[in-house]
Amino acid sequence: MPTAPRPTDRTTDRTTDRSIDLALQGGGSHGAFTWGVLDRLLEDGSLRIDGVSGTSAGAMNAAVMATGFAQGGALGARQALSRFWQDVSGVPACFGVVGEAKGPAEAVPFETPAWVFNRSAWPGMAAWDAWLRLWSPYQLNPFNLDPLRDIVRRHVDVDAVHAGPIKVFVTATSVRTGQPRVFSGDDLSIEALMASACLPHSAQTVVIDGEPFWDGGFSGNPALWPLVYGTGSDDVLLIQINPRQHDGIPRTSTEIDDRINEITFNASLVAELRAIHFVQRLLRDQRVDPTRYRQMRLHRVADEGGLAQFGASSKLNTDPRLLTTLFGLGRTAADGWLSTCAKHVGHESTLDIGEVFLANRVRNARPAIKALDKAPGKGVDKGVDKAVGKLMGKPGKT
């Protein structure tokens, strides 16, 4: 595992007017990729992080980074993230399943085949997973023991997050309504973080103020609208760890479940991006009042090719070799983004939503746009609200 950055590293706390928001996807152990991205961004120091919206592992990264930043600036944030993932490394059942390495990462060749980390490729695991599905977490873990909760308590200082300069938004899904609930400000707590990461087949439901919650990935992975309404920055950098596409046809039950997981945990994000793309086109074509709608500039860091070799089942694996590999992939991806796209922050988007996320579905917005031509004056804005409401459900309470 990478060691914590030292004060002699070139981490800087530069004063910059270029601010950016971060949107961090959830994905269990694959959150180590996001750790690598954040480590490189903080090391560079050329962008001021205004707000962070995170879900599941993304929420953990956001809260740990905000804690470290509040206590020690950019270097403190890097050190806090490193200590958190060092603590996660090799812990059995941290993300729902044992993923412990036989020895320290340095004792094993780095070129470990990716299939080693994919539980679906392990002999007998399909039968084992099927057997586990016969039992709920209330039966398998009646005392609700959760090593992740203990780790989060050690590395997140809620008071420091509340007082720090980085706004943190954490998404969980209401079991009762199925809608997202975003925790921020005084509502943000350790239990809110655990709710955001609560996979219902692996952990008991998290209850906050009488309301039951499951993993935020079901309704917002991550939620973007808190950044639109809750910060002053017009630039959002999405750090994506869930693949958009999957080659071939899933044929085994495990492969089918893995692909369903990927689709489900991207669906809410695509819906929000579709709505943002719709409004961007209306603003560009001067069909709406620009003083009423913000022109968001979107950016993305991802490595779909690098992450593709690690299946959805590896998200439950905390093998130090896997975390080290993902951390390295994240730093490399962030380095590429910094050298090619960071200069556009504050000026223009570097993510083409229509091309990357919507493809042929962009044409579905055209009838709605044409319908606005018939709505004179203020009716245009009402038409936008109605059209966007059809594309993406009204945001939940913050």
Short mmCIF file of C-alpha atoms in Angstrom, two decimals:
data_model
loop_
_atom_site.label_atom_id
_atom_site.label_comp_id
_atom_site.label_asym_id
_atom_site.label_seq_id
_atom_site.Cartn_x
_atom_site.Cartn_y
_atom_site.Cartn_z
CA MET A 1 0.00 0.00 0.00
CA PRO A 2 1.21 3.56 -0.68
CA THR A 3 2.51 5.29 2.42
CA ALA A 4 1.01 8.51 3.73
CA PRO A 5 2.40 11.64 2.00
CA ARG A 6 5.08 13.46 3.99
CA PRO A 7 5.37 17.22 4.56
CA THR A 8 8.34 17.27 2.17
CA ASP A 9 6.10 16.22 -0.74
CA ARG A 10 5.25 18.93 -3.28
CA THR A 11 1.71 19.29 -1.97
CA THR A 12 0.80 22.96 -1.95
CA ASP A 13 -2.05 25.04 -0.59
CA ARG A 14 -2.10 27.55 -3.42
CA THR A 15 -4.48 30.46 -3.34
CA THR A 16 -6.60 30.14 -6.46
CA ASP A 17 -9.75 31.70 -7.78
CA ARG A 18 -10.46 28.59 -9.83
CA SER A 19 -12.94 26.56 -7.84
CA ILE A 20 -14.43 23.19 -8.65
CA ASP A 21 -16.95 20.76 -7.20
CA LEU A 22 -16.32 17.03 -7.09
CA ALA A 23 -18.86 14.27 -7.70
CA LEU A 24 -17.64 10.94 -6.33
CA GLN A 25 -19.28 7.67 -7.34
CA GLY A 26 -19.65 4.76 -4.96
CA GLY A 27 -18.31 1.31 -5.68
CA GLY A 28 -16.85 -0.36 -2.60
CA SER A 29 -13.15 -1.13 -2.95
CA HIS A 30 -13.10 0.63 -6.32
CA GLY A 31 -13.25 3.81 -4.25
CA ALA A 32 -9.46 3.36 -4.04
CA PHE A 33 -9.36 4.60 -7.65
CA THR A 34 -11.05 7.81 -6.45
CA TRP A 35 -8.51 8.00 -3.62
CA GLY A 36 -5.75 8.04 -6.24
CA VAL A 37 -7.50 10.79 -8.21
CA LEU A 38 -8.02 12.93 -5.10
CA ASP A 39 -4.43 12.41 -4.01
CA ARG A 40 -3.16 13.74 -7.33
CA LEU A 41 -5.58 16.70 -7.39
CA LEU A 42 -4.62 17.70 -3.86
CA GLU A 43 -0.93 17.31 -4.66
CA ASP A 44 -1.31 19.59 -7.68
CA GLY A 45 -3.17 22.25 -5.68
CA SER A 46 -4.14 24.41 -8.68
CA LEU A 47 -7.89 24.05 -8.08
CA ARG A 48 -9.86 25.02 -5.00
CA ILE A 49 -12.37 22.36 -3.99
CA ASP A 50 -15.64 24.08 -3.07
CA GLY A 51 -18.03 21.16 -2.56
CA VAL A 52 -18.07 17.37 -2.79
CA SER A 53 -21.08 15.13 -3.41
CA GLY A 54 -20.42 11.47 -2.67
CA THR A 55 -22.23 8.17 -2.39
CA SER A 56 -21.14 5.02 -0.54
CA ALA A 57 -17.34 4.77 -0.90
CA GLY A 58 -17.50 8.21 -2.54
CA ALA A 59 -19.13 9.55 0.62
CA MET A 60 -16.36 8.02 2.74
CA ASN A 61 -13.70 9.60 0.53
CA ALA A 62 -15.48 12.96 0.70
CA ALA A 63 -15.83 12.98 4.50
CA VAL A 64 -12.30 11.74 5.16
CA MET A 65 -10.82 14.28 2.74
CA ALA A 66 -12.88 17.12 4.26
CA THR A 67 -11.77 16.08 7.75
CA GLY A 68 -8.10 16.09 6.78
CA PHE A 69 -8.39 19.36 4.86
CA ALA A 70 -10.06 21.10 7.81
CA GLN A 71 -7.27 19.95 10.09
CA GLY A 72 -4.23 20.30 7.85
CA GLY A 73 -4.99 21.67 4.40
CA ALA A 74 -4.24 19.75 1.22
CA LEU A 75 -1.43 17.72 2.78
CA GLY A 76 -3.65 16.86 5.74
CA ALA A 77 -6.35 15.67 3.34
CA ARG A 78 -3.90 13.44 1.47
CA GLN A 79 -2.60 11.95 4.68
CA ALA A 80 -6.12 11.37 6.01
CA LEU A 81 -7.16 9.51 2.84
CA SER A 82 -4.02 7.38 2.94
CA ARG A 83 -4.60 6.41 6.58
CA PHE A 84 -8.24 5.56 5.88
CA TRP A 85 -7.46 3.20 3.00
CA GLN A 86 -4.55 1.67 4.91
CA ASP A 87 -7.10 0.88 7.62
CA VAL A 88 -9.56 -0.58 5.12
CA SER A 89 -6.87 -2.71 3.49
CA GLY A 90 -7.33 -6.43 4.13
CA VAL A 91 -10.18 -6.01 6.64
CA PRO A 92 -12.60 -8.96 6.34
CA ALA A 93 -16.19 -8.03 5.48
CA CYS A 94 -15.40 -4.29 5.27
CA PHE A 95 -17.48 -3.99 2.10
CA GLY A 96 -19.59 -7.06 2.70
CA VAL A 97 -17.26 -9.97 1.91
CA VAL A 98 -13.91 -11.29 3.12
CA GLY A 99 -11.18 -9.92 0.88
CA GLU A 100 -8.04 -10.45 2.90
CA ALA A 101 -4.63 -10.93 1.30
CA LYS A 102 -2.29 -13.68 2.45
CA GLY A 103 0.46 -11.21 3.20
CA PRO A 104 1.52 -7.57 2.79
CA ALA A 105 1.25 -6.08 -0.68
CA GLU A 106 5.04 -5.74 -0.99
CA ALA A 107 5.47 -9.51 -0.51
CA VAL A 108 3.40 -10.38 -3.58
CA PRO A 109 4.31 -9.66 -7.24
CA PHE A 110 2.51 -6.51 -8.47
CA GLU A 111 1.48 -8.21 -11.72
CA THR A 112 -1.33 -10.14 -10.04
CA PRO A 113 -3.93 -11.33 -12.58
CA ALA A 114 -7.14 -9.33 -12.33
CA TRP A 115 -9.27 -12.48 -12.02
CA VAL A 116 -7.73 -13.08 -8.59
CA PHE A 117 -9.68 -10.10 -7.29
CA ASN A 118 -12.97 -11.01 -9.00
CA ARG A 119 -14.91 -13.21 -6.60
CA SER A 120 -17.18 -14.35 -9.42
CA ALA A 121 -14.18 -16.18 -10.93
CA TRP A 122 -13.36 -18.08 -7.75
CA PRO A 123 -14.34 -21.79 -7.77
CA GLY A 124 -17.54 -22.39 -5.84
CA MET A 125 -18.31 -18.72 -5.25
CA ALA A 126 -21.51 -18.76 -7.32
CA ALA A 127 -22.94 -21.49 -5.10
CA TRP A 128 -21.71 -19.69 -1.98
CA ASP A 129 -23.31 -16.40 -3.04
CA ALA A 130 -26.58 -18.19 -3.84
CA TRP A 131 -26.56 -19.75 -0.38
CA LEU A 132 -25.89 -16.38 1.27
CA ARG A 133 -28.88 -14.85 -0.55
CA LEU A 134 -31.12 -17.27 1.36
CA TRP A 135 -30.34 -15.34 4.54
CA SER A 136 -30.72 -11.69 5.45
CA PRO A 137 -28.14 -9.62 7.37
CA TYR A 138 -30.48 -9.81 10.37
CA GLN A 139 -30.03 -13.58 10.41
CA LEU A 140 -26.34 -13.76 9.49
CA ASN A 141 -25.28 -10.79 11.63
CA PRO A 142 -27.85 -10.42 14.45
CA PHE A 143 -25.54 -8.18 16.51
CA ASN A 144 -25.04 -5.81 13.54
CA LEU A 145 -21.24 -5.90 13.73
CA ASP A 146 -19.74 -3.61 11.11
CA PRO A 147 -15.96 -3.10 10.83
CA LEU A 148 -16.50 -0.27 8.33
CA ARG A 149 -18.40 1.78 10.93
CA ASP A 150 -15.49 1.47 13.34
CA ILE A 151 -13.03 2.57 10.64
CA VAL A 152 -15.17 5.55 9.64
CA ARG A 153 -15.42 6.67 13.27
CA ARG A 154 -11.63 6.65 13.52
CA HIS A 155 -11.10 8.73 10.40
CA VAL A 156 -14.04 11.13 10.15
CA ASP A 157 -14.39 14.07 12.53
CA VAL A 158 -17.90 15.33 11.91
CA ASP A 159 -17.31 18.59 13.76
CA ALA A 160 -14.25 19.29 11.60
CA VAL A 161 -16.27 18.60 8.44
CA HIS A 162 -19.00 20.99 9.59
CA ALA A 163 -16.47 23.74 10.31
CA GLY A 164 -14.17 23.11 7.33
CA PRO A 165 -14.06 24.98 4.00
CA ILE A 166 -15.25 22.02 1.86
CA LYS A 167 -19.01 21.47 1.70
CA VAL A 168 -19.90 17.77 1.84
CA PHE A 169 -23.12 16.23 0.50
CA VAL A 170 -23.85 12.55 1.15
CA THR A 171 -26.65 10.63 -0.58
CA ALA A 172 -28.65 7.73 0.87
CA THR A 173 -31.85 6.11 -0.40
CA SER A 174 -35.05 6.16 1.62
CA VAL A 175 -36.35 2.59 1.91
CA ARG A 176 -39.88 3.92 2.42
CA THR A 177 -40.09 6.24 -0.60
CA GLY A 178 -37.22 5.11 -2.82
CA GLN A 179 -36.13 8.76 -3.13
CA PRO A 180 -32.66 10.17 -2.45
CA ARG A 181 -31.94 11.94 0.81
CA VAL A 182 -28.93 14.23 0.83
CA PHE A 183 -27.26 14.80 4.18
CA SER A 184 -25.20 17.97 4.56
CA GLY A 185 -24.33 20.58 7.15
CA ASP A 186 -25.56 19.72 10.62
CA ASP A 187 -27.43 16.67 9.25
CA LEU A 188 -24.20 15.00 8.21
CA SER A 189 -23.20 12.29 10.68
CA ILE A 190 -21.41 8.95 10.94
CA GLU A 191 -24.78 7.21 10.58
CA ALA A 192 -25.50 9.20 7.41
CA LEU A 193 -22.24 7.90 5.95
CA MET A 194 -23.16 4.34 6.92
CA ALA A 195 -26.61 4.78 5.40
CA SER A 196 -25.01 5.88 2.13
CA ALA A 197 -23.02 2.62 2.02
CA CYS A 198 -25.72 0.24 3.26
CA LEU A 199 -26.12 -2.61 0.78
CA PRO A 200 -29.31 -4.38 1.92
CA HIS A 201 -27.99 -7.91 1.31
CA SER A 202 -24.83 -7.21 3.31
CA ALA A 203 -25.78 -4.88 6.16
CA GLN A 204 -28.76 -4.14 8.34
CA THR A 205 -30.83 -1.11 7.35
CA VAL A 206 -29.59 2.16 8.84
CA VAL A 207 -32.35 4.08 10.64
CA ILE A 208 -31.97 7.84 11.14
CA ASP A 209 -34.67 9.78 12.98
CA GLY A 210 -37.06 6.89 12.44
CA GLU A 211 -36.46 6.74 8.67
CA PRO A 212 -34.83 3.60 7.16
CA PHE A 213 -32.08 4.04 4.55
CA TRP A 214 -30.14 1.91 2.07
CA ASP A 215 -27.18 2.59 -0.19
CA GLY A 216 -27.33 5.95 -1.98
CA GLY A 217 -26.28 4.34 -5.26
CA PHE A 218 -29.86 3.25 -5.88
CA SER A 219 -31.04 6.86 -6.22
CA GLY A 220 -27.98 9.07 -6.74
CA ASN A 221 -24.49 7.84 -7.60
CA PRO A 222 -23.60 10.57 -6.95
CA ALA A 223 -26.34 13.19 -6.72
CA LEU A 224 -25.36 16.25 -8.76
CA TRP A 225 -28.16 18.66 -7.90
CA PRO A 226 -26.81 19.45 -4.38
CA LEU A 227 -23.74 20.90 -6.11
CA VAL A 228 -25.93 22.95 -8.45
CA TYR A 229 -27.92 24.45 -5.58
CA GLY A 230 -25.47 24.30 -2.70
CA THR A 231 -22.15 25.76 -3.91
CA GLY A 232 -20.86 28.75 -5.81
CA SER A 233 -18.79 26.86 -8.36
CA ASP A 234 -20.09 26.32 -11.90
CA ASP A 235 -17.58 23.52 -12.63
CA VAL A 236 -18.22 19.92 -11.59
CA LEU A 237 -15.65 17.16 -11.95
CA LEU A 238 -17.18 13.68 -12.02
CA ILE A 239 -14.88 10.90 -10.84
CA GLN A 240 -16.46 7.82 -12.38
CA ILE A 241 -15.72 4.27 -11.29
CA ASN A 242 -18.81 2.42 -12.57
CA PRO A 243 -18.42 1.38 -16.23
CA ARG A 244 -20.95 2.68 -18.74
CA GLN A 245 -20.63 -0.17 -21.20
CA HIS A 246 -20.14 -3.91 -21.03
CA ASP A 247 -18.97 -5.96 -24.00
CA GLY A 248 -20.54 -9.33 -24.63
CA ILE A 249 -23.65 -10.92 -23.17
CA PRO A 250 -23.70 -11.88 -19.48
CA ARG A 251 -24.56 -15.57 -19.35
CA THR A 252 -23.95 -16.89 -15.84
CA SER A 253 -26.11 -15.79 -12.93
CA THR A 254 -23.14 -13.98 -11.39
CA GLU A 255 -22.34 -12.14 -14.63
CA ILE A 256 -25.99 -11.12 -14.93
CA ASP A 257 -26.05 -9.83 -11.33
CA ASP A 258 -22.81 -7.93 -11.92
CA ARG A 259 -24.18 -6.18 -15.01
CA ILE A 260 -27.46 -5.35 -13.26
CA ASN A 261 -25.35 -3.79 -10.49
CA GLU A 262 -23.48 -1.63 -13.01
CA ILE A 263 -26.63 -0.48 -14.80
CA THR A 264 -28.55 0.25 -11.60
CA PHE A 265 -25.74 2.24 -10.03
CA ASN A 266 -25.36 4.44 -13.13
CA ALA A 267 -29.04 5.02 -13.91
CA SER A 268 -29.66 7.96 -11.57
CA LEU A 269 -26.45 9.71 -12.67
CA VAL A 270 -27.38 9.39 -16.35
CA ALA A 271 -30.84 10.81 -15.60
CA GLU A 272 -29.37 13.91 -13.95
CA LEU A 273 -26.80 14.38 -16.71
CA ARG A 274 -29.59 14.10 -19.27
CA ALA A 275 -31.48 16.93 -17.59
CA ILE A 276 -28.36 19.10 -17.33
CA HIS A 277 -27.60 18.46 -21.00
CA PHE A 278 -31.15 19.47 -21.91
CA VAL A 279 -30.89 22.80 -20.07
CA GLN A 280 -27.41 23.43 -21.52
CA ARG A 281 -28.83 23.17 -25.04
CA LEU A 282 -31.65 25.57 -24.21
CA LEU A 283 -29.20 28.10 -22.77
CA ARG A 284 -26.88 27.74 -25.75
CA ASP A 285 -29.78 28.31 -28.17
CA GLN A 286 -30.98 31.30 -26.09
CA ARG A 287 -34.38 29.73 -25.50
CA VAL A 288 -34.47 30.54 -21.79
CA ASP A 289 -33.50 33.39 -19.49
CA PRO A 290 -29.82 32.79 -18.57
CA THR A 291 -30.32 34.57 -15.25
CA ARG A 292 -32.68 31.80 -14.11
CA TYR A 293 -30.64 28.76 -15.11
CA ARG A 294 -26.98 28.09 -14.37
CA GLN A 295 -24.70 26.99 -17.18
CA MET A 296 -22.82 24.15 -15.50
CA ARG A 297 -19.43 23.17 -16.86
CA LEU A 298 -18.89 19.42 -16.64
CA HIS A 299 -15.63 17.47 -16.52
CA ARG A 300 -14.79 13.79 -15.98
CA VAL A 301 -11.92 11.62 -14.78
CA ALA A 302 -12.29 7.93 -15.60
CA ASP A 303 -10.33 4.90 -16.77
CA GLU A 304 -12.92 2.52 -18.11
CA GLY A 305 -10.32 0.40 -19.85
CA GLY A 306 -8.22 0.02 -16.71
CA LEU A 307 -11.19 -0.71 -14.46
CA ALA A 308 -12.94 -3.04 -16.93
CA GLN A 309 -10.73 -5.97 -15.94
CA PHE A 310 -12.03 -5.79 -12.37
CA GLY A 311 -15.60 -7.09 -12.25
CA ALA A 312 -18.37 -5.83 -10.00
CA SER A 313 -17.62 -8.59 -7.49
CA SER A 314 -14.15 -7.12 -6.89
CA LYS A 315 -15.83 -4.09 -5.31
CA LEU A 316 -16.21 -6.26 -2.22
CA ASN A 317 -12.54 -7.22 -2.10
CA THR A 318 -10.13 -5.30 0.16
CA ASP A 319 -6.97 -7.14 -0.91
CA PRO A 320 -4.09 -4.63 -0.51
CA ARG A 321 -2.79 -5.53 -3.98
CA LEU A 322 -6.10 -4.51 -5.52
CA LEU A 323 -6.29 -1.23 -3.58
CA THR A 324 -2.70 -0.39 -4.53
CA THR A 325 -3.41 -1.07 -8.21
CA LEU A 326 -6.59 1.03 -8.19
CA PHE A 327 -4.83 3.89 -6.39
CA GLY A 328 -2.17 3.92 -9.10
CA LEU A 329 -4.78 3.89 -11.88
CA GLY A 330 -6.54 6.84 -10.22
CA ARG A 331 -3.38 8.94 -9.93
CA THR A 332 -2.48 8.25 -13.55
CA ALA A 333 -5.98 9.16 -14.76
CA ALA A 334 -5.96 12.38 -12.73
CA ASP A 335 -2.52 13.29 -14.04
CA GLY A 336 -3.80 12.94 -17.59
CA TRP A 337 -6.81 15.11 -16.83
CA LEU A 338 -4.69 17.80 -15.18
CA SER A 339 -2.38 18.01 -18.17
CA THR A 340 -5.14 18.20 -20.79
CA CYS A 341 -8.37 19.48 -19.26
CA ALA A 342 -7.72 21.39 -16.03
CA LYS A 343 -6.87 24.58 -17.94
CA HIS A 344 -10.48 24.73 -19.16
CA VAL A 345 -11.95 24.92 -15.64
CA GLY A 346 -13.79 28.21 -15.28
CA HIS A 347 -14.15 28.58 -19.05
CA GLU A 348 -15.78 25.60 -20.73
CA SER A 349 -16.83 21.97 -20.26
CA THR A 350 -14.47 19.18 -21.19
CA LEU A 351 -17.17 16.49 -20.92
CA ASP A 352 -19.59 16.10 -23.82
CA ILE A 353 -22.59 14.65 -21.98
CA GLY A 354 -24.46 13.78 -25.15
CA GLU A 355 -21.54 11.92 -26.68
CA VAL A 356 -20.33 10.08 -23.56
CA PHE A 357 -23.54 9.27 -21.69
CA LEU A 358 -26.57 9.73 -23.89
CA ALA A 359 -25.55 8.73 -27.43
CA ASN A 360 -28.72 8.12 -29.46
CA ARG A 361 -30.99 9.15 -26.61
CA VAL A 362 -30.15 12.83 -27.20
CA ARG A 363 -32.76 12.82 -29.97
CA ASN A 364 -35.46 12.15 -27.36
CA ALA A 365 -35.10 15.73 -26.12
CA ARG A 366 -35.91 17.29 -29.49
CA PRO A 367 -39.72 17.05 -29.30
CA ALA A 368 -39.65 18.75 -25.91
CA ILE A 369 -37.43 21.53 -27.24
CA LYS A 370 -39.65 22.08 -30.28
CA ALA A 371 -42.70 22.27 -28.01
CA LEU A 372 -41.14 25.25 -26.25
CA ASP A 373 -41.34 27.29 -29.45
CA LYS A 374 -45.11 27.43 -28.97
CA ALA A 375 -44.79 28.76 -25.43
CA PRO A 376 -44.28 32.58 -25.57
CA GLY A 377 -42.63 34.70 -22.91
CA LYS A 378 -42.54 33.27 -19.44
CA GLY A 379 -44.22 30.13 -20.67
CA VAL A 380 -40.84 29.06 -22.05
CA ASP A 381 -39.39 28.79 -18.57
CA LYS A 382 -42.44 26.87 -17.36
CA GLY A 383 -42.02 24.56 -20.31
CA VAL A 384 -38.40 23.93 -19.37
CA ASP A 385 -39.39 23.04 -15.83
CA LYS A 386 -42.02 20.63 -17.09
CA ALA A 387 -39.71 19.05 -19.65
CA VAL A 388 -36.85 18.64 -17.20
CA GLY A 389 -39.30 17.18 -14.69
CA LYS A 390 -40.11 14.44 -17.21
CA LEU A 391 -36.45 13.69 -17.79
CA MET A 392 -35.46 13.68 -14.13
CA GLY A 393 -37.65 13.47 -11.02
CA LYS A 394 -37.85 16.48 -8.75
CA PRO A 395 -34.86 16.57 -6.37
CA GLY A 396 -35.45 15.33 -2.81
CA LYS A 397 -34.94 17.30 0.36
CA THR A 398 -31.48 18.44 1.26
#
